[in-house]
Amino acid sequence: PSPKVKEVIQAHLDELQYYPETGSPLIKEAISKHLNIDPARILFGAGLDEVILMISRAVLTPGDKIVTSEMTFGQYYHNAIVESANVVQVPLQNGEFDLDGILSEIDNDTKLVWLCNPNNPTGRYFTHDALRNFLERVPSHIPVIVDEAYVEFATAKDFPDTLALQQEFENAFLLRTFSKAYGLAGMRIGYVIAAKEAIEKYNIIRPPFNVGRLSEYAALAALEDQEYLASIRERNAE
Ligand SMILES: Cc1ncc(COP(=O)(O)O)c(C=O)c1O
């Protein structure tokens, strides 16, 4: 992480006895300004792992269905199974997400669609036009959750601007984390950007003090140091 993160953590070491503010208001405001979105559309978790858990628990009941790809991040699958939901994993096509195949599996029982872009573990991505075309064809009441955990490393010009697509498609939800390019995996802090009503629903599941106090300060310092992030992107590209 940015060296400024370590400084900030040290500066707050005398606050260990205090609970964090519920709902991570400082980093929520900072992200809302950084991305120019309404803070009511953001919800923080102890990493995306907890965000994926909260969404799954808030939405899924036994017998519901999720649709995703094979060879993608395992927690979409894991949390669906915990909620006794059914999972459809559409095979990759030439190593890439088969968005048409995923679309053809969406039916009345489908409550969540999970996409990962760029994908873990294959490192492949789908384009802005492909995502737009997909969203045009998914029924608008079904959340399409695009996990962009690695978005900071995606440099392709045709990589989706999912935030822009959210203006058009209210059911396009976005996951981001401080674990990867920001180097804060140990601090456990990530977030979902979704429609306000969805955030209210997920927030019922959120434990009151889910993101630690130092994690919030660490994320704030990391976000502020965009120069350092740029250097990480450059070194990773090399
Ligand atoms: C695609 C993807 N989503 C989510 C996560 C979970 O990240 P976090 O550390 O924010 O819980 C990972 C971590 O490996 C990941 O690869």
PDB file of C-alpha atoms and ligand atoms in Angstrom:
ATOM      1  CA  PRO A   1       0.000   0.000   0.000  1.00  0.00           C
ATOM      2  CA  SER A   2       0.871   3.665  -0.179  1.00  0.00           C
ATOM      3  CA  PRO A   3       3.383   4.625   2.562  1.00  0.00           C
ATOM      4  CA  LYS A   4       0.798   7.225   3.643  1.00  0.00           C
ATOM      5  CA  VAL A   5      -1.451   4.382   4.802  1.00  0.00           C
ATOM      6  CA  LYS A   6       1.111   3.316   7.388  1.00  0.00           C
ATOM      7  CA  GLU A   7       1.451   6.885   8.653  1.00  0.00           C
ATOM      8  CA  VAL A   8      -2.307   7.233   9.017  1.00  0.00           C
ATOM      9  CA  ILE A   9      -2.660   3.920  10.851  1.00  0.00           C
ATOM     10  CA  GLN A  10       0.072   4.955  13.293  1.00  0.00           C
ATOM     11  CA  ALA A  11      -1.607   8.317  13.831  1.00  0.00           C
ATOM     12  CA  HIS A  12      -4.830   6.567  14.919  1.00  0.00           C
ATOM     13  CA  LEU A  13      -3.354   3.887  17.200  1.00  0.00           C
ATOM     14  CA  ASP A  14      -4.780   5.563  20.283  1.00  0.00           C
ATOM     15  CA  GLU A  15      -8.333   4.910  19.078  1.00  0.00           C
ATOM     16  CA  LEU A  16      -8.290   1.127  19.266  1.00  0.00           C
ATOM     17  CA  GLN A  17     -10.785   1.083  22.143  1.00  0.00           C
ATOM     18  CA  TYR A  18     -13.454   2.862  20.078  1.00  0.00           C
ATOM     19  CA  TYR A  19     -15.942   1.148  17.817  1.00  0.00           C
ATOM     20  CA  PRO A  20     -15.942   2.354  14.226  1.00  0.00           C
ATOM     21  CA  GLU A  21     -18.706   4.659  13.024  1.00  0.00           C
ATOM     22  CA  THR A  22     -21.442   2.435  11.648  1.00  0.00           C
ATOM     23  CA  GLY A  23     -21.751   2.446   7.868  1.00  0.00           C
ATOM     24  CA  SER A  24     -18.211   3.763   7.204  1.00  0.00           C
ATOM     25  CA  PRO A  25     -19.376   7.369   6.631  1.00  0.00           C
ATOM     26  CA  LEU A  26     -15.947   8.931   5.980  1.00  0.00           C
ATOM     27  CA  ILE A  27     -14.856   6.600   3.218  1.00  0.00           C
ATOM     28  CA  LYS A  28     -18.401   6.524   1.829  1.00  0.00           C
ATOM     29  CA  GLU A  29     -18.309  10.293   1.401  1.00  0.00           C
ATOM     30  CA  ALA A  30     -14.826  10.128  -0.129  1.00  0.00           C
ATOM     31  CA  ILE A  31     -15.862   7.461  -2.671  1.00  0.00           C
ATOM     32  CA  SER A  32     -19.039   9.365  -3.446  1.00  0.00           C
ATOM     33  CA  LYS A  33     -16.944  12.440  -4.313  1.00  0.00           C
ATOM     34  CA  HIS A  34     -14.256  10.433  -6.110  1.00  0.00           C
ATOM     35  CA  LEU A  35     -16.794   8.738  -8.396  1.00  0.00           C
ATOM     36  CA  ASN A  36     -19.394  11.519  -8.343  1.00  0.00           C
ATOM     37  CA  ILE A  37     -22.250   9.330  -7.109  1.00  0.00           C
ATOM     38  CA  ASP A  38     -24.923   9.579  -4.419  1.00  0.00           C
ATOM     39  CA  PRO A  39     -23.574   8.151  -1.113  1.00  0.00           C
ATOM     40  CA  ALA A  40     -26.946   6.426  -0.597  1.00  0.00           C
ATOM     41  CA  ARG A  41     -25.952   4.120  -3.463  1.00  0.00           C
ATOM     42  CA  ILE A  42     -22.822   2.799  -1.719  1.00  0.00           C
ATOM     43  CA  LEU A  43     -22.474   0.081   0.933  1.00  0.00           C
ATOM     44  CA  PHE A  44     -19.218  -1.052   2.541  1.00  0.00           C
ATOM     45  CA  GLY A  45     -18.251  -4.512   3.695  1.00  0.00           C
ATOM     46  CA  ALA A  46     -15.299  -6.211   5.368  1.00  0.00           C
ATOM     47  CA  GLY A  47     -13.914  -6.838   1.906  1.00  0.00           C
ATOM     48  CA  LEU A  48     -15.983  -7.864  -1.082  1.00  0.00           C
ATOM     49  CA  ASP A  49     -16.258 -11.283   0.518  1.00  0.00           C
ATOM     50  CA  GLU A  50     -18.656  -9.781   3.052  1.00  0.00           C
ATOM     51  CA  VAL A  51     -20.401  -7.692   0.403  1.00  0.00           C
ATOM     52  CA  ILE A  52     -21.073 -10.851  -1.640  1.00  0.00           C
ATOM     53  CA  LEU A  53     -22.345 -12.550   1.519  1.00  0.00           C
ATOM     54  CA  MET A  54     -24.684  -9.631   2.376  1.00  0.00           C
ATOM     55  CA  ILE A  55     -26.158  -9.465  -1.125  1.00  0.00           C
ATOM     56  CA  SER A  56     -26.677 -13.236  -1.239  1.00  0.00           C
ATOM     57  CA  ARG A  57     -28.307 -13.343   2.187  1.00  0.00           C
ATOM     58  CA  ALA A  58     -30.522 -10.318   1.487  1.00  0.00           C
ATOM     59  CA  VAL A  59     -31.790 -11.603  -1.835  1.00  0.00           C
ATOM     60  CA  LEU A  60     -31.709 -15.403  -2.000  1.00  0.00           C
ATOM     61  CA  THR A  61     -34.216 -17.842  -0.522  1.00  0.00           C
ATOM     62  CA  PRO A  62     -34.147 -21.641  -0.903  1.00  0.00           C
ATOM     63  CA  GLY A  63     -34.839 -22.722  -4.473  1.00  0.00           C
ATOM     64  CA  ASP A  64     -33.863 -19.375  -6.029  1.00  0.00           C
ATOM     65  CA  LYS A  65     -31.302 -19.441  -8.776  1.00  0.00           C
ATOM     66  CA  ILE A  66     -28.112 -17.544  -9.493  1.00  0.00           C
ATOM     67  CA  VAL A  67     -26.426 -17.546 -12.882  1.00  0.00           C
ATOM     68  CA  THR A  68     -22.696 -17.046 -13.315  1.00  0.00           C
ATOM     69  CA  SER A  69     -19.780 -18.465 -15.283  1.00  0.00           C
ATOM     70  CA  GLU A  70     -17.561 -21.439 -14.583  1.00  0.00           C
ATOM     71  CA  MET A  71     -13.952 -20.582 -13.702  1.00  0.00           C
ATOM     72  CA  THR A  72     -14.722 -17.409 -11.820  1.00  0.00           C
ATOM     73  CA  PHE A  73     -14.506 -16.146  -8.236  1.00  0.00           C
ATOM     74  CA  GLY A  74     -15.864 -18.866  -5.954  1.00  0.00           C
ATOM     75  CA  GLN A  75     -17.763 -16.784  -3.401  1.00  0.00           C
ATOM     76  CA  TYR A  76     -20.777 -16.182  -5.686  1.00  0.00           C
ATOM     77  CA  TYR A  77     -21.233 -19.944  -5.768  1.00  0.00           C
ATOM     78  CA  HIS A  78     -20.377 -20.527  -2.094  1.00  0.00           C
ATOM     79  CA  ASN A  79     -22.846 -17.978  -0.723  1.00  0.00           C
ATOM     80  CA  ALA A  80     -25.651 -19.185  -2.992  1.00  0.00           C
ATOM     81  CA  ILE A  81     -25.175 -22.721  -1.681  1.00  0.00           C
ATOM     82  CA  VAL A  82     -25.233 -21.436   1.917  1.00  0.00           C
ATOM     83  CA  GLU A  83     -28.634 -19.834   1.156  1.00  0.00           C
ATOM     84  CA  SER A  84     -29.850 -23.148  -0.389  1.00  0.00           C
ATOM     85  CA  ALA A  85     -30.119 -21.510  -3.798  1.00  0.00           C
ATOM     86  CA  ASN A  86     -29.341 -23.244  -7.084  1.00  0.00           C
ATOM     87  CA  VAL A  87     -26.286 -22.297  -9.095  1.00  0.00           C
ATOM     88  CA  VAL A  88     -25.860 -22.340 -12.858  1.00  0.00           C
ATOM     89  CA  GLN A  89     -22.257 -21.996 -14.021  1.00  0.00           C
ATOM     90  CA  VAL A  90     -22.128 -21.435 -17.745  1.00  0.00           C
ATOM     91  CA  PRO A  91     -18.976 -22.874 -19.396  1.00  0.00           C
ATOM     92  CA  LEU A  92     -16.369 -20.475 -20.757  1.00  0.00           C
ATOM     93  CA  GLN A  93     -16.207 -20.082 -24.510  1.00  0.00           C
ATOM     94  CA  ASN A  94     -12.666 -19.840 -25.900  1.00  0.00           C
ATOM     95  CA  GLY A  95     -11.562 -18.935 -22.381  1.00  0.00           C
ATOM     96  CA  GLU A  96     -14.013 -16.019 -22.088  1.00  0.00           C
ATOM     97  CA  PHE A  97     -17.363 -15.436 -20.375  1.00  0.00           C
ATOM     98  CA  ASP A  98     -20.172 -16.685 -22.588  1.00  0.00           C
ATOM     99  CA  LEU A  99     -22.573 -13.781 -22.067  1.00  0.00           C
ATOM    100  CA  ASP A 100     -25.121 -15.204 -24.523  1.00  0.00           C
ATOM    101  CA  GLY A 101     -24.991 -18.536 -22.698  1.00  0.00           C
ATOM    102  CA  ILE A 102     -25.478 -16.759 -19.343  1.00  0.00           C
ATOM    103  CA  LEU A 103     -28.419 -14.852 -20.803  1.00  0.00           C
ATOM    104  CA  SER A 104     -30.070 -18.037 -22.025  1.00  0.00           C
ATOM    105  CA  GLU A 105     -29.989 -19.448 -18.451  1.00  0.00           C
ATOM    106  CA  ILE A 106     -31.866 -16.486 -16.943  1.00  0.00           C
ATOM    107  CA  ASP A 107     -35.455 -17.406 -16.084  1.00  0.00           C
ATOM    108  CA  ASN A 108     -38.218 -16.585 -13.584  1.00  0.00           C
ATOM    109  CA  ASP A 109     -36.309 -18.193 -10.688  1.00  0.00           C
ATOM    110  CA  THR A 110     -33.160 -16.160 -11.344  1.00  0.00           C
ATOM    111  CA  LYS A 111     -32.515 -13.628  -8.571  1.00  0.00           C
ATOM    112  CA  LEU A 112     -28.876 -12.668  -9.170  1.00  0.00           C
ATOM    113  CA  VAL A 113     -26.458 -12.712 -12.088  1.00  0.00           C
ATOM    114  CA  TRP A 114     -22.751 -12.531 -11.183  1.00  0.00           C
ATOM    115  CA  LEU A 115     -20.096 -11.369 -13.646  1.00  0.00           C
ATOM    116  CA  CYS A 116     -16.421 -10.776 -12.885  1.00  0.00           C
ATOM    117  CA  ASN A 117     -14.482  -8.283 -15.006  1.00  0.00           C
ATOM    118  CA  PRO A 118     -11.532  -8.651 -15.401  1.00  0.00           C
ATOM    119  CA  ASN A 119     -12.119 -12.243 -14.395  1.00  0.00           C
ATOM    120  CA  ASN A 120     -10.332 -14.039 -11.569  1.00  0.00           C
ATOM    121  CA  PRO A 121      -8.664 -16.465 -12.306  1.00  0.00           C
ATOM    122  CA  THR A 122      -8.499 -16.190 -16.115  1.00  0.00           C
ATOM    123  CA  GLY A 123      -7.552 -12.500 -16.386  1.00  0.00           C
ATOM    124  CA  ARG A 124      -9.780 -12.039 -19.425  1.00  0.00           C
ATOM    125  CA  TYR A 125     -12.348  -9.239 -19.804  1.00  0.00           C
ATOM    126  CA  PHE A 126     -15.529  -8.427 -21.699  1.00  0.00           C
ATOM    127  CA  THR A 127     -15.973  -5.065 -23.435  1.00  0.00           C
ATOM    128  CA  HIS A 128     -18.231  -2.076 -22.819  1.00  0.00           C
ATOM    129  CA  ASP A 129     -20.341  -2.914 -25.867  1.00  0.00           C
ATOM    130  CA  ALA A 130     -20.668  -6.567 -24.812  1.00  0.00           C
ATOM    131  CA  LEU A 131     -21.841  -5.552 -21.329  1.00  0.00           C
ATOM    132  CA  ARG A 132     -24.239  -2.963 -22.723  1.00  0.00           C
ATOM    133  CA  ASN A 133     -25.701  -5.472 -25.140  1.00  0.00           C
ATOM    134  CA  PHE A 134     -26.071  -7.985 -22.283  1.00  0.00           C
ATOM    135  CA  LEU A 135     -27.793  -5.460 -19.989  1.00  0.00           C
ATOM    136  CA  GLU A 136     -30.215  -4.525 -22.753  1.00  0.00           C
ATOM    137  CA  ARG A 137     -31.423  -8.115 -22.822  1.00  0.00           C
ATOM    138  CA  VAL A 138     -31.585  -8.951 -19.084  1.00  0.00           C
ATOM    139  CA  PRO A 139     -34.987  -8.276 -17.460  1.00  0.00           C
ATOM    140  CA  SER A 140     -34.587  -5.006 -15.563  1.00  0.00           C
ATOM    141  CA  HIS A 141     -35.696  -6.448 -12.193  1.00  0.00           C
ATOM    142  CA  ILE A 142     -32.746  -8.874 -12.048  1.00  0.00           C
ATOM    143  CA  PRO A 143     -29.532  -7.463 -10.548  1.00  0.00           C
ATOM    144  CA  VAL A 144     -26.482  -7.996 -12.731  1.00  0.00           C
ATOM    145  CA  ILE A 145     -23.564  -7.707 -10.369  1.00  0.00           C
ATOM    146  CA  VAL A 146     -20.276  -6.859 -12.023  1.00  0.00           C
ATOM    147  CA  ASP A 147     -17.330  -7.620  -9.760  1.00  0.00           C
ATOM    148  CA  GLU A 148     -14.562  -5.190 -10.690  1.00  0.00           C
ATOM    149  CA  ALA A 149     -12.108  -6.157  -7.950  1.00  0.00           C
ATOM    150  CA  TYR A 150      -9.234  -5.736 -10.430  1.00  0.00           C
ATOM    151  CA  VAL A 151     -10.580  -2.726 -12.335  1.00  0.00           C
ATOM    152  CA  GLU A 152      -7.560  -0.528 -11.570  1.00  0.00           C
ATOM    153  CA  PHE A 153      -5.386  -2.918 -13.588  1.00  0.00           C
ATOM    154  CA  ALA A 154      -7.657  -2.871 -16.644  1.00  0.00           C
ATOM    155  CA  THR A 155      -6.128  -0.540 -19.215  1.00  0.00           C
ATOM    156  CA  ALA A 156      -7.954  -1.594 -22.421  1.00  0.00           C
ATOM    157  CA  LYS A 157      -9.783   1.281 -24.090  1.00  0.00           C
ATOM    158  CA  ASP A 158     -12.904  -0.825 -24.607  1.00  0.00           C
ATOM    159  CA  PHE A 159     -13.096  -1.949 -20.954  1.00  0.00           C
ATOM    160  CA  PRO A 160     -16.617  -1.159 -19.648  1.00  0.00           C
ATOM    161  CA  ASP A 161     -17.446   2.155 -18.003  1.00  0.00           C
ATOM    162  CA  THR A 162     -19.868   0.390 -15.693  1.00  0.00           C
ATOM    163  CA  LEU A 163     -20.611   3.572 -13.733  1.00  0.00           C
ATOM    164  CA  ALA A 164     -21.859   5.186 -16.939  1.00  0.00           C
ATOM    165  CA  LEU A 165     -23.934   2.122 -17.787  1.00  0.00           C
ATOM    166  CA  GLN A 166     -25.554   2.374 -14.342  1.00  0.00           C
ATOM    167  CA  GLN A 167     -27.180   5.641 -15.458  1.00  0.00           C
ATOM    168  CA  GLU A 168     -29.050   3.661 -18.071  1.00  0.00           C
ATOM    169  CA  PHE A 169     -29.456   0.291 -16.378  1.00  0.00           C
ATOM    170  CA  GLU A 170     -30.616   0.560 -12.755  1.00  0.00           C
ATOM    171  CA  ASN A 171     -29.987  -3.179 -12.254  1.00  0.00           C
ATOM    172  CA  ALA A 172     -26.272  -2.974 -13.118  1.00  0.00           C
ATOM    173  CA  PHE A 173     -24.479  -3.203  -9.773  1.00  0.00           C
ATOM    174  CA  LEU A 174     -20.787  -2.780  -9.248  1.00  0.00           C
ATOM    175  CA  LEU A 175     -18.295  -4.250  -6.754  1.00  0.00           C
ATOM    176  CA  ARG A 176     -14.959  -2.592  -5.960  1.00  0.00           C
ATOM    177  CA  THR A 177     -12.316  -3.297  -3.327  1.00  0.00           C
ATOM    178  CA  PHE A 178      -9.241  -1.850  -1.661  1.00  0.00           C
ATOM    179  CA  SER A 179      -7.669  -5.339  -1.560  1.00  0.00           C
ATOM    180  CA  LYS A 180      -5.990  -5.430  -4.942  1.00  0.00           C
ATOM    181  CA  ALA A 181      -4.355  -2.398  -6.596  1.00  0.00           C
ATOM    182  CA  TYR A 182      -4.593  -0.400  -3.332  1.00  0.00           C
ATOM    183  CA  GLY A 183      -2.750  -3.203  -1.526  1.00  0.00           C
ATOM    184  CA  LEU A 184      -5.048  -3.367   1.524  1.00  0.00           C
ATOM    185  CA  ALA A 185      -6.212  -7.010   1.480  1.00  0.00           C
ATOM    186  CA  GLY A 186      -5.380  -7.349   5.189  1.00  0.00           C
ATOM    187  CA  MET A 187      -7.570  -4.388   6.149  1.00  0.00           C
ATOM    188  CA  ARG A 188     -10.779  -5.924   4.692  1.00  0.00           C
ATOM    189  CA  ILE A 189     -12.667  -3.127   2.967  1.00  0.00           C
ATOM    190  CA  GLY A 190     -14.704  -3.195  -0.246  1.00  0.00           C
ATOM    191  CA  TYR A 191     -18.022  -1.852  -1.499  1.00  0.00           C
ATOM    192  CA  VAL A 192     -21.026  -2.233  -3.755  1.00  0.00           C
ATOM    193  CA  ILE A 193     -22.571   0.556  -5.817  1.00  0.00           C
ATOM    194  CA  ALA A 194     -26.211  -0.212  -6.553  1.00  0.00           C
ATOM    195  CA  ALA A 195     -29.693   1.267  -6.713  1.00  0.00           C
ATOM    196  CA  LYS A 196     -30.699   2.973  -3.443  1.00  0.00           C
ATOM    197  CA  GLU A 197     -33.491   0.467  -2.759  1.00  0.00           C
ATOM    198  CA  ALA A 198     -31.091  -2.450  -3.155  1.00  0.00           C
ATOM    199  CA  ILE A 199     -28.562  -0.826  -0.811  1.00  0.00           C
ATOM    200  CA  GLU A 200     -31.303  -0.409   1.823  1.00  0.00           C
ATOM    201  CA  LYS A 201     -32.097  -4.099   1.530  1.00  0.00           C
ATOM    202  CA  TYR A 202     -28.466  -5.230   1.773  1.00  0.00           C
ATOM    203  CA  ASN A 203     -27.843  -2.865   4.675  1.00  0.00           C
ATOM    204  CA  ILE A 204     -30.295  -4.851   6.839  1.00  0.00           C
ATOM    205  CA  ILE A 205     -27.842  -7.757   6.687  1.00  0.00           C
ATOM    206  CA  ARG A 206     -24.765  -5.621   7.443  1.00  0.00           C
ATOM    207  CA  PRO A 207     -23.349  -6.143  10.963  1.00  0.00           C
ATOM    208  CA  PRO A 208     -23.257  -2.695  12.636  1.00  0.00           C
ATOM    209  CA  PHE A 209     -19.478  -2.428  12.949  1.00  0.00           C
ATOM    210  CA  ASN A 210     -18.426  -4.541   9.986  1.00  0.00           C
ATOM    211  CA  VAL A 211     -15.579  -2.363   8.711  1.00  0.00           C
ATOM    212  CA  GLY A 212     -12.860  -1.628  11.262  1.00  0.00           C
ATOM    213  CA  ARG A 213     -11.935   1.893  12.242  1.00  0.00           C
ATOM    214  CA  LEU A 214      -8.337   1.611  11.051  1.00  0.00           C
ATOM    215  CA  SER A 215      -9.532   0.002   7.810  1.00  0.00           C
ATOM    216  CA  GLU A 216     -11.619   3.045   7.051  1.00  0.00           C
ATOM    217  CA  TYR A 217      -8.713   5.431   7.714  1.00  0.00           C
ATOM    218  CA  ALA A 218      -6.382   3.214   5.671  1.00  0.00           C
ATOM    219  CA  ALA A 219      -8.761   3.235   2.703  1.00  0.00           C
ATOM    220  CA  LEU A 220      -9.117   7.028   2.936  1.00  0.00           C
ATOM    221  CA  ALA A 221      -5.340   7.495   2.823  1.00  0.00           C
ATOM    222  CA  ALA A 222      -4.983   4.993  -0.042  1.00  0.00           C
ATOM    223  CA  LEU A 223      -7.719   6.679  -2.073  1.00  0.00           C
ATOM    224  CA  GLU A 224      -6.136  10.093  -1.576  1.00  0.00           C
ATOM    225  CA  ASP A 225      -2.779   8.877  -2.877  1.00  0.00           C
ATOM    226  CA  GLN A 226      -3.759   8.469  -6.539  1.00  0.00           C
ATOM    227  CA  GLU A 227      -0.161   9.180  -7.533  1.00  0.00           C
ATOM    228  CA  TYR A 228       0.953   6.032  -5.749  1.00  0.00           C
ATOM    229  CA  LEU A 229      -1.856   4.030  -7.382  1.00  0.00           C
ATOM    230  CA  ALA A 230      -0.666   5.239 -10.793  1.00  0.00           C
ATOM    231  CA  SER A 231       2.854   3.997  -9.995  1.00  0.00           C
ATOM    232  CA  ILE A 232       1.441   0.596  -8.997  1.00  0.00           C
ATOM    233  CA  ARG A 233      -0.462   0.363 -12.287  1.00  0.00           C
ATOM    234  CA  GLU A 234       2.693   1.218 -14.221  1.00  0.00           C
ATOM    235  CA  ARG A 235       4.804  -1.337 -12.386  1.00  0.00           C
ATOM    236  CA  ASN A 236       2.139  -3.999 -12.818  1.00  0.00           C
ATOM    237  CA  ALA A 237       1.906  -3.288 -16.556  1.00  0.00           C
ATOM    238  CA  GLU A 238       5.702  -3.701 -16.824  1.00  0.00           C
TER     239      GLU A 238
HETATM  240  C1  LIG B   1     -12.911 -11.254  -8.272  1.00  0.00           C
HETATM  241  C2  LIG B   1     -12.810 -11.099  -6.813  1.00  0.00           C
HETATM  242  N1  LIG B   1     -13.836 -10.586  -6.134  1.00  0.00           N
HETATM  243  C3  LIG B   1     -13.781 -10.412  -4.814  1.00  0.00           C
HETATM  244  C4  LIG B   1     -12.675 -10.789  -4.091  1.00  0.00           C
HETATM  245  C5  LIG B   1     -12.692 -10.604  -2.622  1.00  0.00           C
HETATM  246  O1  LIG B   1     -11.969  -9.473  -2.332  1.00  0.00           O
HETATM  247  P1  LIG B   1     -11.949  -8.815  -0.894  1.00  0.00           P
HETATM  248  O2  LIG B   1     -10.529  -8.922  -0.431  1.00  0.00           O
HETATM  249  O3  LIG B   1     -12.392  -7.398  -1.122  1.00  0.00           O
HETATM  250  O4  LIG B   1     -12.872  -9.582  -0.012  1.00  0.00           O
HETATM  251  C6  LIG B   1     -11.567 -11.332  -4.740  1.00  0.00           C
HETATM  252  C7  LIG B   1     -10.381 -11.734  -3.997  1.00  0.00           C
HETATM  253  O5  LIG B   1      -9.588 -12.550  -4.418  1.00  0.00           O
HETATM  254  C8  LIG B   1     -11.635 -11.489  -6.139  1.00  0.00           C
HETATM  255  O6  LIG B   1     -10.635 -12.012  -6.824  1.00  0.00           O
END
